[in-house]
Amino acid sequence: MWELVRAGGWVMIPILLCSLGAVAIVAERLWSLRRARIVPAELMPQVQQWIKSDQLNDDAVLRLRRHSPLGKVLAAGLASRHLDRAAVKESIEDAGRHEVHELERYLNTLGTIAGVTPLLGLLGTVFGMIRMFSALTSAGVGNPADLAHGIAEALITTAAGLIVAIPALAMHRYLRGWVADIVVEMEAASIALINTLYGGGFPATPSAPRRRSPKARAVAS
């Protein structure tokens, strides 16, 4: 393994650092984005029970905020429950945006690694070709070892860049989709909370009385 790294030249160092960073980010995100930690299944029924049984107080809201990311979103809405429906919805949306930002932490870095490592491999390929043509210029074809070294450097860095980039790109797409699914679940829980607080539908807007035509007034009279 070490011989391959040495044969690839100095470009292998940033490629190896990118691989370590990608592994660390994927492991951390897989652990942090567990559904049982983000959107516990038992949390929303418990909150609904508090509301229906009139057991909701400031201490319960504080415990809810410390419980999970979904708890923080629901607690933001419950903290504004004395206001109207629009204010509660706005509070939930503000808290939700913050939590989504936390869920997407390091994903941009992982995407950058997936995009940069093939370019690093290409850079190593260019350096390897330069080394090979320099050997051809200085010694002709009489020194196959120099030619082989340049070809090896070109191929090894290209392969290393792709080996790091392909799994990193796949995991980046997978984790993005995972976060999107979690956000949908949090939105569904937020809608359920608003419906529990204010009922299932928005209050109807009273309409202005319609003018009756002179003919209709004559008939009515």
Short mmCIF file of N, CA, C and O in Angstrom, two decimals, residues 15-91:
data_model
loop_
_atom_site.label_atom_id
_atom_site.label_comp_id
_atom_site.label_asym_id
_atom_site.label_seq_id
_atom_site.Cartn_x
_atom_site.Cartn_y
_atom_site.Cartn_z
N ILE A 15 -5.11 13.50 -1.62
CA ILE A 15 -6.14 12.50 -1.88
C ILE A 15 -6.39 11.65 -0.64
O ILE A 15 -7.54 11.36 -0.28
N LEU A 16 -5.32 11.26 0.04
CA LEU A 16 -5.48 10.48 1.27
C LEU A 16 -6.17 11.30 2.36
O LEU A 16 -7.02 10.79 3.09
N LEU A 17 -5.82 12.58 2.46
CA LEU A 17 -6.49 13.44 3.45
C LEU A 17 -7.97 13.57 3.14
O LEU A 17 -8.81 13.56 4.05
N CYS A 18 -8.31 13.69 1.86
CA CYS A 18 -9.73 13.76 1.47
C CYS A 18 -10.45 12.47 1.83
O CYS A 18 -11.60 12.49 2.26
N SER A 19 -9.78 11.33 1.63
CA SER A 19 -10.42 10.06 1.97
C SER A 19 -10.69 9.95 3.46
O SER A 19 -11.77 9.50 3.88
N LEU A 20 -9.74 10.39 4.28
CA LEU A 20 -9.95 10.37 5.73
C LEU A 20 -11.08 11.30 6.13
O LEU A 20 -11.92 10.96 6.98
N GLY A 21 -11.12 12.49 5.52
CA GLY A 21 -12.20 13.42 5.82
C GLY A 21 -13.56 12.87 5.42
O GLY A 21 -14.55 13.01 6.16
N ALA A 22 -13.63 12.22 4.27
CA ALA A 22 -14.91 11.66 3.81
C ALA A 22 -15.38 10.55 4.75
O ALA A 22 -16.57 10.50 5.10
N VAL A 23 -14.48 9.68 5.15
CA VAL A 23 -14.86 8.61 6.08
C VAL A 23 -15.34 9.18 7.40
O VAL A 23 -16.37 8.73 7.96
N ALA A 24 -14.66 10.19 7.92
CA ALA A 24 -15.06 10.79 9.19
C ALA A 24 -16.43 11.45 9.09
O ALA A 24 -17.28 11.31 9.98
N ILE A 25 -16.68 12.18 8.00
CA ILE A 25 -17.97 12.87 7.84
C ILE A 25 -19.10 11.86 7.70
O ILE A 25 -20.16 12.00 8.33
N VAL A 26 -18.90 10.82 6.89
CA VAL A 26 -19.96 9.83 6.69
C VAL A 26 -20.28 9.13 8.00
O VAL A 26 -21.46 8.93 8.36
N ALA A 27 -19.24 8.73 8.76
CA ALA A 27 -19.48 8.06 10.04
C ALA A 27 -20.22 8.97 11.02
O ALA A 27 -21.17 8.54 11.70
N GLU A 28 -19.81 10.24 11.08
CA GLU A 28 -20.45 11.17 12.01
C GLU A 28 -21.91 11.43 11.63
O GLU A 28 -22.80 11.46 12.49
N ARG A 29 -22.18 11.60 10.33
CA ARG A 29 -23.54 11.88 9.89
C ARG A 29 -24.46 10.66 10.06
O ARG A 29 -25.62 10.80 10.42
N LEU A 30 -23.95 9.48 9.78
CA LEU A 30 -24.77 8.28 9.98
C LEU A 30 -25.15 8.11 11.45
O LEU A 30 -26.25 7.66 11.78
N TRP A 31 -24.26 8.49 12.34
CA TRP A 31 -24.55 8.40 13.77
C TRP A 31 -25.49 9.52 14.21
O TRP A 31 -26.43 9.30 14.97
N SER A 32 -25.27 10.73 13.71
CA SER A 32 -26.06 11.88 14.18
C SER A 32 -27.45 11.92 13.57
O SER A 32 -28.36 12.50 14.17
N LEU A 33 -27.64 11.35 12.39
CA LEU A 33 -28.92 11.44 11.69
C LEU A 33 -29.81 10.22 11.94
O LEU A 33 -30.69 9.94 11.13
N ARG A 34 -29.60 9.53 13.03
CA ARG A 34 -30.49 8.42 13.36
C ARG A 34 -31.90 8.96 13.62
O ARG A 34 -32.08 9.94 14.34
N ARG A 35 -32.90 8.30 13.03
CA ARG A 35 -34.27 8.76 13.18
C ARG A 35 -34.72 8.73 14.64
O ARG A 35 -35.49 9.59 15.07
N ALA A 36 -34.27 7.74 15.39
CA ALA A 36 -34.66 7.66 16.79
C ALA A 36 -34.14 8.86 17.58
O ALA A 36 -34.72 9.23 18.61
N ARG A 37 -33.09 9.49 17.11
CA ARG A 37 -32.55 10.67 17.78
C ARG A 37 -33.18 11.95 17.27
O ARG A 37 -33.40 12.89 18.05
N ILE A 38 -33.49 12.03 15.97
CA ILE A 38 -33.99 13.26 15.37
C ILE A 38 -35.50 13.37 15.52
O ILE A 38 -36.03 14.39 15.97
N VAL A 39 -36.22 12.35 15.10
CA VAL A 39 -37.70 12.37 15.11
C VAL A 39 -38.21 11.14 15.86
O VAL A 39 -38.69 10.19 15.24
N PRO A 40 -38.12 11.13 17.18
CA PRO A 40 -38.61 9.98 17.93
C PRO A 40 -40.10 9.73 17.67
O PRO A 40 -40.91 10.66 17.67
N ALA A 41 -40.44 8.48 17.45
CA ALA A 41 -41.82 8.15 17.08
C ALA A 41 -42.80 8.44 18.21
O ALA A 41 -43.97 8.75 17.96
N GLU A 42 -42.36 8.33 19.44
CA GLU A 42 -43.27 8.50 20.58
C GLU A 42 -43.46 9.94 21.00
O GLU A 42 -44.30 10.24 21.87
N LEU A 43 -42.70 10.87 20.40
CA LEU A 43 -42.72 12.25 20.90
C LEU A 43 -44.02 12.96 20.57
O LEU A 43 -44.65 13.58 21.44
N MET A 44 -44.47 12.90 19.32
CA MET A 44 -45.67 13.63 18.92
C MET A 44 -46.92 13.14 19.63
O MET A 44 -47.72 13.96 20.11
N PRO A 45 -47.16 11.82 19.77
CA PRO A 45 -48.32 11.38 20.56
C PRO A 45 -48.28 11.88 22.00
O PRO A 45 -49.31 12.21 22.59
N GLN A 46 -47.08 11.95 22.58
CA GLN A 46 -46.96 12.45 23.94
C GLN A 46 -47.34 13.92 24.04
O GLN A 46 -48.05 14.34 24.95
N VAL A 47 -46.87 14.73 23.07
CA VAL A 47 -47.22 16.15 23.06
C VAL A 47 -48.72 16.33 22.88
O VAL A 47 -49.35 17.18 23.54
N GLN A 48 -49.32 15.57 21.99
CA GLN A 48 -50.77 15.67 21.78
C GLN A 48 -51.53 15.30 23.05
O GLN A 48 -52.56 15.91 23.37
N GLN A 49 -51.02 14.31 23.77
CA GLN A 49 -51.67 13.93 25.02
C GLN A 49 -51.57 15.04 26.05
O GLN A 49 -52.53 15.31 26.81
N TRP A 50 -50.41 15.72 26.12
CA TRP A 50 -50.26 16.86 27.04
C TRP A 50 -51.28 17.94 26.72
O TRP A 50 -51.89 18.52 27.62
N ILE A 51 -51.46 18.22 25.42
CA ILE A 51 -52.39 19.29 25.04
C ILE A 51 -53.82 18.90 25.38
O ILE A 51 -54.59 19.70 25.95
N LYS A 52 -54.21 17.68 25.04
CA LYS A 52 -55.60 17.26 25.23
C LYS A 52 -55.95 17.12 26.71
O LYS A 52 -57.09 17.36 27.11
N SER A 53 -54.98 16.72 27.52
CA SER A 53 -55.23 16.56 28.95
C SER A 53 -54.90 17.81 29.76
O SER A 53 -54.91 17.77 30.99
N ASP A 54 -54.56 18.90 29.07
CA ASP A 54 -54.26 20.18 29.71
C ASP A 54 -53.10 20.05 30.70
O ASP A 54 -53.11 20.63 31.79
N GLN A 55 -52.10 19.27 30.34
CA GLN A 55 -50.92 19.09 31.18
C GLN A 55 -49.71 19.87 30.66
O GLN A 55 -48.61 19.70 31.15
N LEU A 56 -49.94 20.73 29.68
CA LEU A 56 -48.84 21.46 29.06
C LEU A 56 -48.51 22.69 29.90
O LEU A 56 -49.38 23.50 30.22
N ASN A 57 -47.24 22.83 30.27
CA ASN A 57 -46.77 23.99 31.03
C ASN A 57 -45.36 24.33 30.56
O ASN A 57 -44.79 23.69 29.68
N ASP A 58 -44.78 25.35 31.17
CA ASP A 58 -43.46 25.81 30.75
C ASP A 58 -42.39 24.76 31.00
O ASP A 58 -41.44 24.63 30.21
N ASP A 59 -42.51 24.00 32.09
CA ASP A 59 -41.53 22.96 32.36
C ASP A 59 -41.58 21.86 31.29
O ASP A 59 -40.54 21.36 30.85
N ALA A 60 -42.78 21.51 30.85
CA ALA A 60 -42.91 20.50 29.81
C ALA A 60 -42.32 21.00 28.49
O ALA A 60 -41.66 20.24 27.77
N VAL A 61 -42.53 22.26 28.18
CA VAL A 61 -41.95 22.84 26.96
C VAL A 61 -40.44 22.85 27.04
O VAL A 61 -39.74 22.56 26.06
N LEU A 62 -39.87 23.15 28.21
CA LEU A 62 -38.42 23.16 28.37
C LEU A 62 -37.85 21.75 28.21
O LEU A 62 -36.82 21.56 27.54
N ARG A 63 -38.50 20.74 28.78
CA ARG A 63 -38.05 19.35 28.60
C ARG A 63 -38.15 18.94 27.14
O ARG A 63 -37.29 18.23 26.63
N LEU A 64 -39.19 19.39 26.49
CA LEU A 64 -39.37 19.07 25.08
C LEU A 64 -38.25 19.67 24.24
O LEU A 64 -37.73 19.03 23.31
N ARG A 65 -37.85 20.90 24.55
CA ARG A 65 -36.80 21.57 23.79
C ARG A 65 -35.46 20.85 23.93
O ARG A 65 -34.65 20.85 23.01
N ARG A 66 -35.25 20.22 25.08
CA ARG A 66 -34.00 19.51 25.32
C ARG A 66 -34.03 18.06 24.83
O ARG A 66 -33.02 17.36 24.91
N HIS A 67 -35.16 17.63 24.34
CA HIS A 67 -35.35 16.22 24.03
C HIS A 67 -34.67 15.80 22.72
O HIS A 67 -33.91 14.83 22.67
N SER A 68 -34.92 16.54 21.65
CA SER A 68 -34.46 16.14 20.31
C SER A 68 -34.64 17.33 19.36
O SER A 68 -35.29 18.32 19.73
N PRO A 69 -34.08 17.26 18.14
CA PRO A 69 -34.34 18.32 17.17
C PRO A 69 -35.82 18.52 16.88
O PRO A 69 -36.28 19.66 16.76
N LEU A 70 -36.58 17.44 16.76
CA LEU A 70 -38.03 17.59 16.58
C LEU A 70 -38.65 18.26 17.80
O LEU A 70 -39.55 19.10 17.67
N GLY A 71 -38.16 17.91 18.98
CA GLY A 71 -38.65 18.55 20.19
C GLY A 71 -38.40 20.04 20.20
O GLY A 71 -39.25 20.82 20.66
N LYS A 72 -37.26 20.48 19.67
CA LYS A 72 -36.98 21.92 19.60
C LYS A 72 -37.97 22.63 18.70
O LYS A 72 -38.43 23.73 19.01
N VAL A 73 -38.31 21.98 17.57
CA VAL A 73 -39.26 22.60 16.64
C VAL A 73 -40.64 22.69 17.27
O VAL A 73 -41.31 23.73 17.22
N LEU A 74 -41.09 21.61 17.89
CA LEU A 74 -42.41 21.61 18.53
C LEU A 74 -42.45 22.57 19.71
O LEU A 74 -43.45 23.26 19.93
N ALA A 75 -41.35 22.64 20.47
CA ALA A 75 -41.30 23.55 21.62
C ALA A 75 -41.37 25.00 21.17
O ALA A 75 -41.97 25.84 21.86
N ALA A 76 -40.79 25.32 20.02
CA ALA A 76 -40.87 26.69 19.51
C ALA A 76 -42.32 27.07 19.22
O ALA A 76 -42.74 28.20 19.49
N GLY A 77 -43.09 26.12 18.68
CA GLY A 77 -44.50 26.41 18.44
C GLY A 77 -45.29 26.49 19.72
O GLY A 77 -46.15 27.38 19.88
N LEU A 78 -45.02 25.60 20.66
CA LEU A 78 -45.77 25.60 21.92
C LEU A 78 -45.45 26.82 22.76
O LEU A 78 -46.29 27.28 23.54
N ALA A 79 -44.24 27.36 22.63
CA ALA A 79 -43.90 28.56 23.38
C ALA A 79 -44.72 29.75 22.92
O ALA A 79 -44.88 30.72 23.67
N SER A 80 -45.25 29.70 21.69
CA SER A 80 -46.08 30.79 21.16
C SER A 80 -47.55 30.41 21.10
O SER A 80 -48.32 31.03 20.36
N ARG A 81 -47.95 29.41 21.86
CA ARG A 81 -49.32 28.90 21.76
C ARG A 81 -50.38 29.90 22.22
O ARG A 81 -51.56 29.74 21.89
N HIS A 82 -49.96 30.91 22.99
CA HIS A 82 -50.92 31.92 23.42
C HIS A 82 -51.21 32.94 22.31
O HIS A 82 -52.09 33.78 22.46
N LEU A 83 -50.44 32.86 21.21
CA LEU A 83 -50.65 33.76 20.08
C LEU A 83 -51.56 33.09 19.06
O LEU A 83 -52.06 31.99 19.28
N ASP A 84 -51.74 33.75 17.91
CA ASP A 84 -52.62 33.16 16.90
C ASP A 84 -51.88 32.10 16.10
O ASP A 84 -50.68 31.87 16.27
N ARG A 85 -52.63 31.47 15.20
CA ARG A 85 -52.10 30.35 14.43
C ARG A 85 -50.93 30.76 13.55
O ARG A 85 -49.94 30.02 13.43
N ALA A 86 -51.01 31.92 12.92
CA ALA A 86 -49.93 32.37 12.04
C ALA A 86 -48.63 32.57 12.80
O ALA A 86 -47.54 32.24 12.30
N ALA A 87 -48.71 33.11 14.02
CA ALA A 87 -47.50 33.33 14.82
C ALA A 87 -46.87 32.00 15.24
O ALA A 87 -45.64 31.85 15.22
N VAL A 88 -47.70 31.02 15.59
CA VAL A 88 -47.18 29.70 15.95
C VAL A 88 -46.50 29.06 14.75
O VAL A 88 -45.40 28.49 14.86
N LYS A 89 -47.13 29.16 13.60
CA LYS A 89 -46.55 28.59 12.38
C LYS A 89 -45.22 29.25 12.05
O LYS A 89 -44.25 28.57 11.66
N GLU A 90 -45.13 30.56 12.21
CA GLU A 90 -43.88 31.27 11.93
C GLU A 90 -42.78 30.84 12.89
O GLU A 90 -41.62 30.67 12.49
N SER A 91 -43.12 30.66 14.16
CA SER A 91 -42.13 30.21 15.14
C SER A 91 -41.61 28.83 14.80
O SER A 91 -40.40 28.55 14.91
#
